[in-house]
mmCIF file of C-alpha atoms and ligand atoms in Angstrom:
data_model
loop_
_atom_site.group_PDB
_atom_site.id
_atom_site.type_symbol
_atom_site.label_atom_id
_atom_site.label_comp_id
_atom_site.label_asym_id
_atom_site.label_seq_id
_atom_site.Cartn_x
_atom_site.Cartn_y
_atom_site.Cartn_z
ATOM 1 C CA MET A 1 -12.969 54.093 -29.157
ATOM 2 C CA VAL A 2 -13.839 52.241 -32.317
ATOM 3 C CA ARG A 3 -10.992 49.845 -31.740
ATOM 4 C CA LEU A 4 -12.133 49.290 -28.210
ATOM 5 C CA LEU A 5 -15.655 48.523 -29.341
ATOM 6 C CA ARG A 6 -14.473 46.088 -31.926
ATOM 7 C CA PHE A 7 -12.399 44.333 -29.316
ATOM 8 C CA THR A 8 -15.408 44.058 -27.029
ATOM 9 C CA VAL A 9 -17.559 42.515 -29.716
ATOM 10 C CA LEU A 10 -14.822 40.137 -30.781
ATOM 11 C CA LEU A 11 -14.380 39.087 -27.201
ATOM 12 C CA SER A 12 -18.066 38.472 -26.722
ATOM 13 C CA MET A 13 -18.230 36.510 -29.952
ATOM 14 C CA ARG A 14 -15.530 34.252 -28.657
ATOM 15 C CA PHE A 15 -17.609 33.584 -25.611
ATOM 16 C CA THR A 16 -20.579 32.549 -27.697
ATOM 17 C CA SER A 17 -18.644 29.448 -28.552
ATOM 18 C CA PHE A 18 -18.792 28.480 -24.911
ATOM 19 C CA ILE A 19 -22.553 28.305 -25.010
ATOM 20 C CA LYS A 20 -23.660 24.738 -24.872
ATOM 21 C CA PRO A 21 -26.311 23.522 -27.244
ATOM 22 C CA ASN A 22 -29.676 23.183 -25.612
ATOM 23 C CA ILE A 23 -30.941 19.773 -26.488
ATOM 24 C CA VAL A 24 -34.516 18.908 -25.693
ATOM 25 C CA ARG A 25 -34.780 15.187 -25.522
ATOM 26 C CA LEU A 26 -37.614 13.061 -26.679
ATOM 27 C CA PRO A 27 -39.231 11.089 -23.886
ATOM 28 C CA LYS A 28 -37.584 7.719 -23.731
ATOM 29 C CA VAL A 29 -40.796 5.848 -23.267
ATOM 30 C CA ALA A 30 -39.398 2.474 -24.192
ATOM 31 C CA LEU A 31 -37.256 2.810 -21.113
ATOM 32 C CA LEU A 32 -40.288 3.642 -19.007
ATOM 33 C CA LEU A 33 -42.290 0.750 -20.379
ATOM 34 C CA SER A 34 -39.677 -1.873 -19.761
ATOM 35 C CA LEU A 35 -38.080 -0.748 -16.543
ATOM 36 C CA PRO A 36 -40.609 -1.813 -13.926
ATOM 37 C CA VAL A 37 -37.845 -2.136 -11.396
ATOM 38 C CA PHE A 38 -37.340 1.623 -11.543
ATOM 39 C CA CYS A 39 -40.599 2.968 -12.869
ATOM 40 C CA SER A 40 -44.147 1.869 -12.278
ATOM 41 C CA ILE A 41 -45.772 4.906 -13.760
ATOM 42 C CA PRO A 42 -48.327 5.638 -16.438
ATOM 43 C CA VAL A 43 -46.857 6.375 -19.841
ATOM 44 C CA ARG A 44 -48.475 9.027 -21.971
ATOM 45 C CA ALA A 45 -46.736 8.523 -25.287
ATOM 46 C CA ILE A 46 -45.641 5.396 -27.084
ATOM 47 C CA ASP A 47 -44.120 6.715 -30.287
ATOM 48 C CA ALA A 48 -40.599 7.448 -29.153
ATOM 49 C CA GLU A 49 -38.085 4.839 -28.200
ATOM 50 C CA GLY A 50 -34.579 4.598 -26.940
ATOM 51 C CA ASN A 51 -32.273 3.606 -24.161
ATOM 52 C CA PHE A 52 -30.933 5.736 -21.393
ATOM 53 C CA VAL A 53 -27.311 6.333 -22.375
ATOM 54 C CA VAL A 54 -24.653 6.853 -19.725
ATOM 55 C CA VAL A 55 -21.086 7.701 -20.683
ATOM 56 C CA ILE A 56 -18.418 6.618 -18.209
ATOM 57 C CA ASP A 57 -15.138 8.455 -18.602
ATOM 58 C CA PRO A 58 -12.100 6.985 -16.811
ATOM 59 C CA GLY A 59 -9.742 9.968 -16.538
ATOM 60 C CA HIS A 60 -6.299 9.990 -18.208
ATOM 61 C CA GLY A 61 -4.835 6.868 -19.862
ATOM 62 C CA GLY A 62 -1.990 5.833 -22.131
ATOM 63 C CA LYS A 63 0.865 8.342 -22.072
ATOM 64 C CA ASP A 64 -1.021 10.391 -19.449
ATOM 65 C CA PRO A 65 -0.828 8.530 -16.110
ATOM 66 C CA GLY A 66 -2.645 11.255 -14.150
ATOM 67 C CA ALA A 67 -1.542 11.530 -10.532
ATOM 68 C CA VAL A 68 1.182 9.121 -9.442
ATOM 69 C CA ASN A 69 2.263 7.616 -6.129
ATOM 70 C CA GLY A 70 5.199 5.267 -6.595
ATOM 71 C CA ARG A 71 4.017 2.490 -8.881
ATOM 72 C CA ASN A 72 0.374 3.403 -8.367
ATOM 73 C CA LEU A 73 -1.157 5.355 -11.224
ATOM 74 C CA GLU A 74 -4.350 7.373 -11.237
ATOM 75 C CA LYS A 75 -5.275 6.178 -14.733
ATOM 76 C CA THR A 76 -5.421 2.561 -13.515
ATOM 77 C CA ILE A 77 -7.588 3.318 -10.472
ATOM 78 C CA ASN A 78 -9.961 5.388 -12.622
ATOM 79 C CA LEU A 79 -10.295 2.619 -15.201
ATOM 80 C CA ASN A 80 -10.848 -0.158 -12.654
ATOM 81 C CA VAL A 81 -13.599 1.770 -10.871
ATOM 82 C CA ALA A 82 -15.175 2.812 -14.184
ATOM 83 C CA LEU A 83 -15.312 -0.787 -15.416
ATOM 84 C CA LYS A 84 -16.823 -1.895 -12.102
ATOM 85 C CA MET A 85 -19.526 0.769 -12.270
ATOM 86 C CA GLY A 86 -20.268 -0.009 -15.915
ATOM 87 C CA SER A 87 -20.507 -3.762 -15.444
ATOM 88 C CA LEU A 88 -22.920 -3.345 -12.522
ATOM 89 C CA ILE A 89 -25.146 -1.173 -14.711
ATOM 90 C CA GLU A 90 -24.937 -3.575 -17.631
ATOM 91 C CA ASN A 91 -25.808 -6.536 -15.428
ATOM 92 C CA ASN A 92 -28.634 -4.910 -13.489
ATOM 93 C CA CYS A 93 -30.278 -2.188 -15.547
ATOM 94 C CA LYS A 94 -32.345 -2.971 -18.584
ATOM 95 C CA ASN A 95 -32.588 -0.388 -21.338
ATOM 96 C CA VAL A 96 -29.484 1.406 -20.228
ATOM 97 C CA LYS A 97 -26.617 1.666 -22.653
ATOM 98 C CA VAL A 98 -23.141 2.097 -21.168
ATOM 99 C CA ILE A 99 -20.506 3.804 -23.283
ATOM 100 C CA TYR A 100 -16.924 4.168 -22.114
ATOM 101 C CA THR A 101 -14.601 6.860 -23.410
ATOM 102 C CA ARG A 102 -11.906 4.219 -22.949
ATOM 103 C CA LYS A 103 -11.997 0.603 -21.782
ATOM 104 C CA THR A 104 -8.266 0.042 -21.929
ATOM 105 C CA ASP A 105 -5.079 1.921 -21.144
ATOM 106 C CA VAL A 106 -5.166 4.342 -24.075
ATOM 107 C CA PHE A 107 -4.815 8.099 -24.355
ATOM 108 C CA VAL A 108 -8.001 10.033 -25.183
ATOM 109 C CA GLU A 109 -7.984 13.803 -25.641
ATOM 110 C CA LEU A 110 -10.107 15.777 -23.187
ATOM 111 C CA GLU A 111 -12.261 17.348 -25.854
ATOM 112 C CA ARG A 112 -12.815 13.991 -27.531
ATOM 113 C CA ARG A 113 -14.387 12.612 -24.349
ATOM 114 C CA GLY A 114 -17.233 15.122 -24.474
ATOM 115 C CA GLU A 115 -17.590 14.537 -28.196
ATOM 116 C CA ILE A 116 -18.047 10.809 -27.642
ATOM 117 C CA ALA A 117 -20.887 11.576 -25.239
ATOM 118 C CA ASN A 118 -22.518 14.121 -27.552
ATOM 119 C CA LYS A 119 -22.308 11.816 -30.530
ATOM 120 C CA ALA A 120 -23.935 9.021 -28.548
ATOM 121 C CA GLY A 121 -26.763 11.369 -27.500
ATOM 122 C CA ALA A 122 -25.871 10.537 -23.913
ATOM 123 C CA ASP A 123 -28.193 11.377 -21.042
ATOM 124 C CA LEU A 124 -25.517 11.428 -18.379
ATOM 125 C CA PHE A 125 -21.739 11.794 -18.244
ATOM 126 C CA ILE A 126 -19.449 10.840 -15.389
ATOM 127 C CA SER A 127 -15.719 11.465 -15.415
ATOM 128 C CA ILE A 128 -13.813 9.425 -12.835
ATOM 129 C CA HIS A 129 -10.583 10.723 -11.297
ATOM 130 C CA THR A 130 -8.245 10.363 -8.359
ATOM 131 C CA ASN A 131 -6.943 13.352 -6.453
ATOM 132 C CA SER A 132 -3.442 14.199 -5.309
ATOM 133 C CA ALA A 133 -1.980 16.770 -2.926
ATOM 134 C CA LYS A 134 1.403 17.812 -1.621
ATOM 135 C CA LYS A 135 0.012 17.465 1.889
ATOM 136 C CA LYS A 136 0.113 13.708 2.433
ATOM 137 C CA SER A 137 -2.650 13.847 5.047
ATOM 138 C CA ALA A 138 -5.229 15.224 2.581
ATOM 139 C CA LYS A 139 -7.977 12.645 2.102
ATOM 140 C CA GLY A 140 -11.581 12.120 1.094
ATOM 141 C CA ALA A 141 -13.889 12.090 -1.901
ATOM 142 C CA GLU A 142 -15.332 15.100 -3.661
ATOM 143 C CA THR A 143 -17.593 15.585 -6.634
ATOM 144 C CA PHE A 144 -17.630 18.448 -9.099
ATOM 145 C CA LEU A 145 -19.864 19.959 -11.676
ATOM 146 C CA LEU A 146 -18.807 22.554 -14.180
ATOM 147 C CA GLY A 147 -18.996 26.170 -13.121
ATOM 148 C CA VAL A 148 -17.425 28.832 -11.000
ATOM 149 C CA GLU A 149 -18.274 29.026 -7.328
ATOM 150 C CA GLU A 150 -18.975 32.374 -5.770
ATOM 151 C CA ASN A 151 -16.838 31.454 -2.808
ATOM 152 C CA ARG A 152 -14.211 29.878 -4.971
ATOM 153 C CA THR A 153 -11.334 28.442 -3.060
ATOM 154 C CA SER A 154 -7.828 27.977 -4.314
ATOM 155 C CA ALA A 155 -8.247 24.281 -3.491
ATOM 156 C CA ASN A 156 -11.075 23.870 -6.038
ATOM 157 C CA LEU A 157 -9.199 25.872 -8.630
ATOM 158 C CA SER A 158 -6.120 23.751 -8.224
ATOM 159 C CA VAL A 159 -8.064 20.472 -8.618
ATOM 160 C CA ALA A 160 -9.472 21.740 -11.923
ATOM 161 C CA MET A 161 -6.102 23.051 -13.045
ATOM 162 C CA GLU A 162 -4.380 19.768 -12.267
ATOM 163 C CA GLU A 163 -6.977 17.773 -14.211
ATOM 164 C CA ASN A 164 -6.929 20.229 -17.110
ATOM 165 C CA LYS A 165 -3.178 19.765 -17.450
ATOM 166 C CA ALA A 166 -3.999 16.529 -19.275
ATOM 167 C CA ILE A 167 -4.188 18.676 -22.415
ATOM 168 C CA LEU A 168 -0.427 19.223 -22.204
ATOM 169 C CA TYR A 169 -0.191 15.701 -23.641
ATOM 170 C CA GLU A 170 -2.082 16.903 -26.718
ATOM 171 C CA SER A 171 0.015 18.417 -29.480
ATOM 172 C CA ASP A 172 -2.410 21.132 -30.564
ATOM 173 C CA TYR A 173 -4.034 22.073 -27.278
ATOM 174 C CA GLU A 174 -3.441 25.799 -27.801
ATOM 175 C CA THR A 175 -5.838 25.898 -30.733
ATOM 176 C CA ARG A 176 -8.268 23.236 -29.555
ATOM 177 C CA TYR A 177 -9.226 24.816 -26.252
ATOM 178 C CA GLU A 178 -9.684 28.393 -27.401
ATOM 179 C CA GLY A 179 -6.547 29.699 -25.796
ATOM 180 C CA TYR A 180 -7.071 28.041 -22.425
ATOM 181 C CA ASP A 181 -3.736 28.191 -20.620
ATOM 182 C CA PRO A 182 -3.320 25.162 -18.336
ATOM 183 C CA ASN A 183 -0.719 27.020 -16.290
ATOM 184 C CA SER A 184 -2.840 30.051 -15.478
ATOM 185 C CA SER A 185 -5.708 30.078 -12.992
ATOM 186 C CA GLU A 186 -6.882 33.242 -14.776
ATOM 187 C CA SER A 187 -7.803 31.019 -17.695
ATOM 188 C CA LEU A 188 -10.551 29.425 -15.629
ATOM 189 C CA ILE A 189 -12.534 32.655 -15.946
ATOM 190 C CA ILE A 190 -13.801 31.467 -19.334
ATOM 191 C CA PHE A 191 -16.174 29.187 -17.465
ATOM 192 C CA GLU A 192 -17.998 32.153 -15.951
ATOM 193 C CA PHE A 193 -19.380 33.013 -19.351
ATOM 194 C CA MET A 194 -20.964 29.701 -20.038
ATOM 195 C CA GLN A 195 -24.613 29.020 -19.993
ATOM 196 C CA ASN A 196 -25.238 25.605 -18.667
ATOM 197 C CA GLU A 197 -28.673 24.190 -19.250
ATOM 198 C CA TYR A 198 -27.766 21.078 -17.301
ATOM 199 C CA GLN A 199 -26.569 22.588 -14.054
ATOM 200 C CA LYS A 200 -29.573 21.516 -11.997
ATOM 201 C CA GLU A 201 -29.445 17.904 -13.141
ATOM 202 C CA SER A 202 -25.654 17.807 -12.817
ATOM 203 C CA LEU A 203 -25.901 19.038 -9.246
ATOM 204 C CA LYS A 204 -28.536 16.435 -8.477
ATOM 205 C CA PHE A 205 -26.315 13.622 -9.735
ATOM 206 C CA ALA A 206 -23.221 15.063 -8.031
ATOM 207 C CA ASP A 207 -25.082 15.073 -4.707
ATOM 208 C CA MET A 208 -26.144 11.462 -5.184
ATOM 209 C CA VAL A 209 -22.606 10.356 -6.029
ATOM 210 C CA GLN A 210 -21.134 12.178 -3.065
ATOM 211 C CA LYS A 211 -23.738 10.709 -0.679
ATOM 212 C CA GLN A 212 -23.006 7.159 -1.836
ATOM 213 C CA LEU A 213 -19.247 7.590 -1.568
ATOM 214 C CA ILE A 214 -19.704 8.709 2.033
ATOM 215 C CA SER A 215 -22.298 6.140 3.102
ATOM 216 C CA HIS A 216 -21.410 3.092 1.013
ATOM 217 C CA ALA A 217 -17.641 3.440 0.601
ATOM 218 C CA ARG A 218 -17.235 5.377 3.880
ATOM 219 C CA ARG A 219 -15.053 8.043 2.289
ATOM 220 C CA PRO A 220 -14.366 11.281 4.188
ATOM 221 C CA ASP A 221 -16.642 13.981 2.773
ATOM 222 C CA ARG A 222 -15.021 16.886 0.925
ATOM 223 C CA GLY A 223 -18.350 17.979 -0.515
ATOM 224 C CA VAL A 224 -19.795 18.884 -3.902
ATOM 225 C CA HIS A 225 -18.201 21.816 -5.708
ATOM 226 C CA GLN A 226 -18.104 23.651 -8.982
ATOM 227 C CA ALA A 227 -14.933 24.240 -10.939
ATOM 228 C CA GLY A 228 -13.755 24.703 -14.502
ATOM 229 C CA PHE A 229 -13.025 21.246 -15.853
ATOM 230 C CA LEU A 230 -12.298 21.176 -19.573
ATOM 231 C CA VAL A 231 -13.495 17.584 -19.850
ATOM 232 C CA LEU A 232 -17.025 18.662 -18.858
ATOM 233 C CA TRP A 233 -16.992 21.726 -21.055
ATOM 234 C CA LYS A 234 -18.350 20.298 -24.284
ATOM 235 C CA ALA A 235 -20.605 17.615 -22.843
ATOM 236 C CA ALA A 236 -24.158 18.645 -23.713
ATOM 237 C CA MET A 237 -25.877 16.687 -20.960
ATOM 238 C CA PRO A 238 -25.836 16.535 -17.163
ATOM 239 C CA SER A 239 -22.216 15.814 -16.353
ATOM 240 C CA ILE A 240 -20.011 15.504 -13.304
ATOM 241 C CA LEU A 241 -16.437 14.719 -12.344
ATOM 242 C CA VAL A 242 -15.681 12.683 -9.254
ATOM 243 C CA GLU A 243 -12.397 12.605 -7.345
ATOM 244 C CA LEU A 244 -12.540 9.252 -5.562
ATOM 245 C CA GLY A 245 -9.781 9.938 -3.061
ATOM 246 C CA PHE A 246 -6.130 10.943 -2.738
ATOM 247 C CA ILE A 247 -3.504 8.763 -4.339
ATOM 248 C CA SER A 248 -0.973 10.826 -2.371
ATOM 249 C CA ASN A 249 -2.447 9.566 0.913
ATOM 250 C CA THR A 250 -0.892 6.199 1.771
ATOM 251 C CA GLU A 251 -4.043 4.764 3.311
ATOM 252 C CA GLU A 252 -6.390 5.930 0.557
ATOM 253 C CA CYS A 253 -3.962 4.834 -2.128
ATOM 254 C CA ARG A 254 -3.917 1.341 -0.631
ATOM 255 C CA TYR A 255 -7.721 1.300 -0.492
ATOM 256 C CA MET A 256 -8.247 2.508 -4.060
ATOM 257 C CA THR A 257 -5.760 0.022 -5.471
ATOM 258 C CA SER A 258 -7.321 -2.913 -3.559
ATOM 259 C CA GLN A 259 -10.098 -5.075 -4.997
ATOM 260 C CA LYS A 260 -12.286 -4.159 -2.023
ATOM 261 C CA GLY A 261 -11.769 -0.473 -2.721
ATOM 262 C CA VAL A 262 -12.496 -0.798 -6.431
ATOM 263 C CA ASP A 263 -15.639 -2.838 -5.708
ATOM 264 C CA GLU A 264 -16.966 -0.417 -3.103
ATOM 265 C CA LEU A 265 -16.190 2.692 -5.121
ATOM 266 C CA GLY A 266 -17.639 1.236 -8.329
ATOM 267 C CA SER A 267 -20.699 0.082 -6.457
ATOM 268 C CA SER A 268 -21.146 3.541 -4.875
ATOM 269 C CA LEU A 269 -21.160 5.148 -8.312
ATOM 270 C CA TYR A 270 -23.578 2.491 -9.551
ATOM 271 C CA ARG A 271 -25.963 3.120 -6.639
ATOM 272 C CA ALA A 272 -25.902 6.847 -7.314
ATOM 273 C CA PHE A 273 -26.641 6.132 -10.966
ATOM 274 C CA VAL A 274 -29.671 4.002 -10.075
ATOM 275 C CA LYS A 275 -31.007 6.780 -7.839
ATOM 276 C CA TYR A 276 -30.568 9.271 -10.642
ATOM 277 C CA LEU A 277 -32.292 6.959 -13.097
ATOM 278 C CA GLU A 278 -35.251 6.552 -10.751
ATOM 279 C CA GLU A 279 -35.634 10.334 -10.567
ATOM 280 C CA TYR A 280 -35.254 10.595 -14.314
ATOM 281 C CA CYS A 281 -38.051 8.088 -14.858
ATOM 282 C CA LYS A 282 -40.329 9.963 -12.479
ATOM 283 C CA GLN A 283 -39.705 13.190 -14.352
ATOM 284 C CA MET A 284 -40.215 11.568 -17.721
ATOM 285 C CA SER A 285 -43.651 10.399 -16.686
ATOM 286 C CA LYS A 286 -44.565 14.068 -16.388
ATOM 287 C CA SER A 287 -42.854 15.137 -19.574
ATOM 288 C CA VAL A 288 -44.619 16.545 -22.555
ATOM 289 C CA ASN A 289 -46.309 14.301 -25.084
ATOM 290 C CA LEU A 290 -44.427 15.442 -28.146
ATOM 291 C CA SER A 291 -46.590 13.662 -30.679
ATOM 292 C CA ALA A 292 -49.621 15.533 -29.417
ATOM 293 C CA LEU A 293 -47.617 18.715 -29.415
ATOM 294 C CA THR A 294 -46.581 18.549 -33.047
ATOM 295 C CA ASN A 295 -50.119 17.771 -34.174
ATOM 296 C CA GLU A 296 -51.837 20.414 -32.153
ATOM 297 C CA SER A 297 -49.354 23.179 -31.576
ATOM 298 C CA GLY A 298 -50.582 25.122 -34.583
ATOM 299 C CA SER A 299 -54.072 25.301 -33.183
ATOM 300 C CA VAL A 300 -53.437 26.117 -29.559
ATOM 301 C CA ALA A 301 -56.160 28.550 -28.616
ATOM 302 C CA GLY A 302 -56.616 31.139 -25.899
ATOM 303 C CA GLY A 303 -54.165 32.876 -23.560
ATOM 304 C CA ASN A 304 -50.655 33.959 -24.374
ATOM 305 C CA LYS A 305 -48.571 31.335 -26.067
ATOM 306 C CA PRO A 306 -44.905 30.782 -25.328
ATOM 307 C CA VAL A 307 -42.666 31.817 -28.200
ATOM 308 C CA PHE A 308 -39.489 30.035 -29.270
ATOM 309 C CA LYS A 309 -36.458 31.829 -30.673
ATOM 310 C CA VAL A 310 -32.908 30.821 -31.574
ATOM 311 C CA GLN A 311 -30.119 32.489 -29.610
ATOM 312 C CA PHE A 312 -26.958 32.856 -31.657
ATOM 313 C CA MET A 313 -24.738 35.551 -30.178
ATOM 314 C CA ILE A 314 -23.880 37.502 -27.048
ATOM 315 C CA SER A 315 -22.469 41.005 -27.134
ATOM 316 C CA SER A 316 -21.584 43.487 -24.435
ATOM 317 C CA GLN A 317 -22.795 46.288 -26.753
ATOM 318 C CA PRO A 318 -25.920 46.516 -28.892
ATOM 319 C CA LEU A 319 -25.116 45.735 -32.521
ATOM 320 C CA GLN A 320 -25.839 48.142 -35.374
ATOM 321 C CA SER A 321 -29.060 47.289 -37.163
ATOM 322 C CA ASN A 322 -27.120 46.705 -40.397
ATOM 323 C CA ASP A 323 -24.488 44.506 -38.733
ATOM 324 C CA ASN A 324 -23.379 41.770 -41.134
ATOM 325 C CA ARG A 325 -23.585 39.109 -38.480
ATOM 326 C CA THR A 326 -27.350 39.408 -38.279
ATOM 327 C CA LYS A 327 -27.812 39.616 -42.049
ATOM 328 C CA ASP A 328 -30.393 37.246 -43.564
ATOM 329 C CA LEU A 329 -31.589 36.023 -40.180
ATOM 330 C CA PRO A 330 -35.358 36.366 -39.594
ATOM 331 C CA ASP A 331 -36.835 38.521 -36.806
ATOM 332 C CA VAL A 332 -33.514 39.459 -35.226
ATOM 333 C CA ASP A 333 -33.988 40.778 -31.717
ATOM 334 C CA TYR A 334 -32.115 40.811 -28.430
ATOM 335 C CA TYR A 335 -32.872 40.522 -24.757
ATOM 336 C CA LYS A 336 -30.713 41.770 -21.912
ATOM 337 C CA GLU A 337 -29.435 39.426 -19.259
ATOM 338 C CA ASN A 338 -26.497 39.914 -16.877
ATOM 339 C CA ASN A 339 -25.629 43.186 -18.619
ATOM 340 C CA GLN A 340 -25.202 41.413 -21.917
ATOM 341 C CA TYR A 341 -27.125 41.686 -25.144
ATOM 342 C CA LYS A 342 -28.247 38.242 -26.175
ATOM 343 C CA TYR A 343 -29.181 38.094 -29.815
ATOM 344 C CA VAL A 344 -32.006 35.882 -30.993
ATOM 345 C CA CYS A 345 -33.796 35.280 -34.255
ATOM 346 C CA GLY A 346 -37.038 33.634 -35.328
ATOM 347 C CA LYS A 347 -40.308 33.844 -33.462
ATOM 348 C CA THR A 348 -42.781 31.000 -33.396
ATOM 349 C CA SER A 349 -44.850 28.878 -31.050
ATOM 350 C CA ASP A 350 -44.287 25.876 -33.267
ATOM 351 C CA TYR A 351 -41.444 23.801 -31.887
ATOM 352 C CA GLU A 352 -40.866 21.913 -35.144
ATOM 353 C CA SER A 353 -40.367 25.213 -36.972
ATOM 354 C CA ILE A 354 -37.880 26.510 -34.452
ATOM 355 C CA LEU A 355 -35.923 23.247 -34.611
ATOM 356 C CA LYS A 356 -35.624 23.751 -38.371
ATOM 357 C CA LEU A 357 -34.491 27.329 -37.900
ATOM 358 C CA GLN A 358 -31.951 26.210 -35.295
ATOM 359 C CA THR A 359 -30.481 23.795 -37.852
ATOM 360 C CA GLU A 360 -30.166 26.647 -40.354
ATOM 361 C CA VAL A 361 -28.657 29.098 -37.878
ATOM 362 C CA ARG A 362 -26.132 26.506 -36.696
ATOM 363 C CA LYS A 363 -24.610 26.503 -40.177
ATOM 364 C CA ARG A 364 -23.339 29.983 -39.276
ATOM 365 C CA TYR A 365 -23.309 29.843 -35.482
ATOM 366 C CA LYS A 366 -22.556 26.298 -34.477
ATOM 367 C CA ASP A 367 -23.525 26.787 -30.836
ATOM 368 C CA ALA A 368 -26.875 28.461 -31.483
ATOM 369 C CA PHE A 369 -29.667 27.086 -29.334
ATOM 370 C CA ILE A 370 -33.379 27.462 -28.691
ATOM 371 C CA VAL A 371 -34.735 29.784 -26.013
ATOM 372 C CA ALA A 372 -38.350 30.376 -25.008
ATOM 373 C CA PHE A 373 -40.294 33.414 -23.869
ATOM 374 C CA LEU A 374 -43.700 33.999 -22.367
ATOM 375 C CA ASP A 375 -44.947 37.588 -22.536
ATOM 376 C CA ASP A 376 -41.370 38.700 -23.310
ATOM 377 C CA LYS A 377 -40.078 36.979 -20.202
ATOM 378 C CA LYS A 378 -37.532 34.218 -20.712
ATOM 379 C CA ILE A 379 -38.711 30.801 -19.561
ATOM 380 C CA GLY A 380 -37.261 27.305 -19.854
ATOM 381 C CA VAL A 381 -37.778 25.493 -23.145
ATOM 382 C CA LYS A 382 -39.253 22.513 -21.364
ATOM 383 C CA GLU A 383 -41.596 24.794 -19.435
ATOM 384 C CA ALA A 384 -42.726 26.323 -22.725
ATOM 385 C CA LEU A 385 -43.337 22.883 -24.215
ATOM 386 C CA ASP A 386 -45.331 21.894 -21.142
ATOM 387 C CA LEU A 387 -47.421 25.076 -21.362
ATOM 388 C CA ILE A 388 -48.204 24.433 -25.014
ATOM 389 C CA ALA A 389 -49.027 20.794 -24.332
ATOM 390 C CA ASP A 390 -51.359 21.777 -21.482
ATOM 391 C CA LYS A 391 -53.429 24.123 -23.659
HETATM 392 ZN ZN1 ZN B 401 -7.359 13.061 -12.966
#
């Protein structure tokens, strides 16, 4: 029994490393001020600045060709379309910074791609791929976000598995991807345990991309789906993966390798990006004025205040009160969600203080992140910030 318990806790600790950091972004007001083409809205704060950063990730590259049809290689299609999308953004959108995970035919590890985006503080991540199937008649575009669908189909699983096989080109993939086995669909279950703060935004962008591919590039519609793509796993921002079409389909292969195809596909992705950016600007105009928040949060009066805590661990069993893993952490507590005990520490309505605590906790639990509660009910961090700002 004891051994079983220990196994359960170990297992749940492993899953904590799949929790994505919850990053609350400062309003990018410089973007709002200087992007009249997208945003003609009042701006409430003027003390933060920055560009909107989009990371474009052309799948595969170098020794990893991706899917192949004769002399046509997926990696080349992906790169051509990525460069087209990026150049359209660079030429038409002010205050948007485009970062590529690769701009040439080089190999980049899957995990590294997400790291590039995280390091750049990216606001959006798009991974561009080309599909392949044994059935030569299979055709059409589809867009994915990370997750596991309730009505998962073997087709979605196999797309993710095929793309994840890119790690076989990496020498140390067994240790890097926490035991993910690229040859086992069972491995994809790890994605069920992830908390994804960016699901809603990812879905929004995926829908926009899919719509443009259908209307602008006239691709057959295979829909928007969720599946377990390793490349999206570590990206701490809204992120999607698009499969432009089937390289295994003669007609689609010809289209995607033609200049017309590259132009139309790149332009479809660009149009979707602009739509997303417009929405983003609208939302930002409503976002919390952080400078006011930090000055006044200590003196918010009346009503129940939201409380911030730092979540650092998930366990399927309650931990002993003297458990070493909670030692020296302030105000350790847990809340139950999906039959799991989610351990939190700290307790404050001051966002600056909880950010500091998060930094401390991350020295021990690198994926710890901030959660918010109102009257012991979990609410979104942004919602909590808005509530405090409205007081
Ligand atoms: Zn691919």
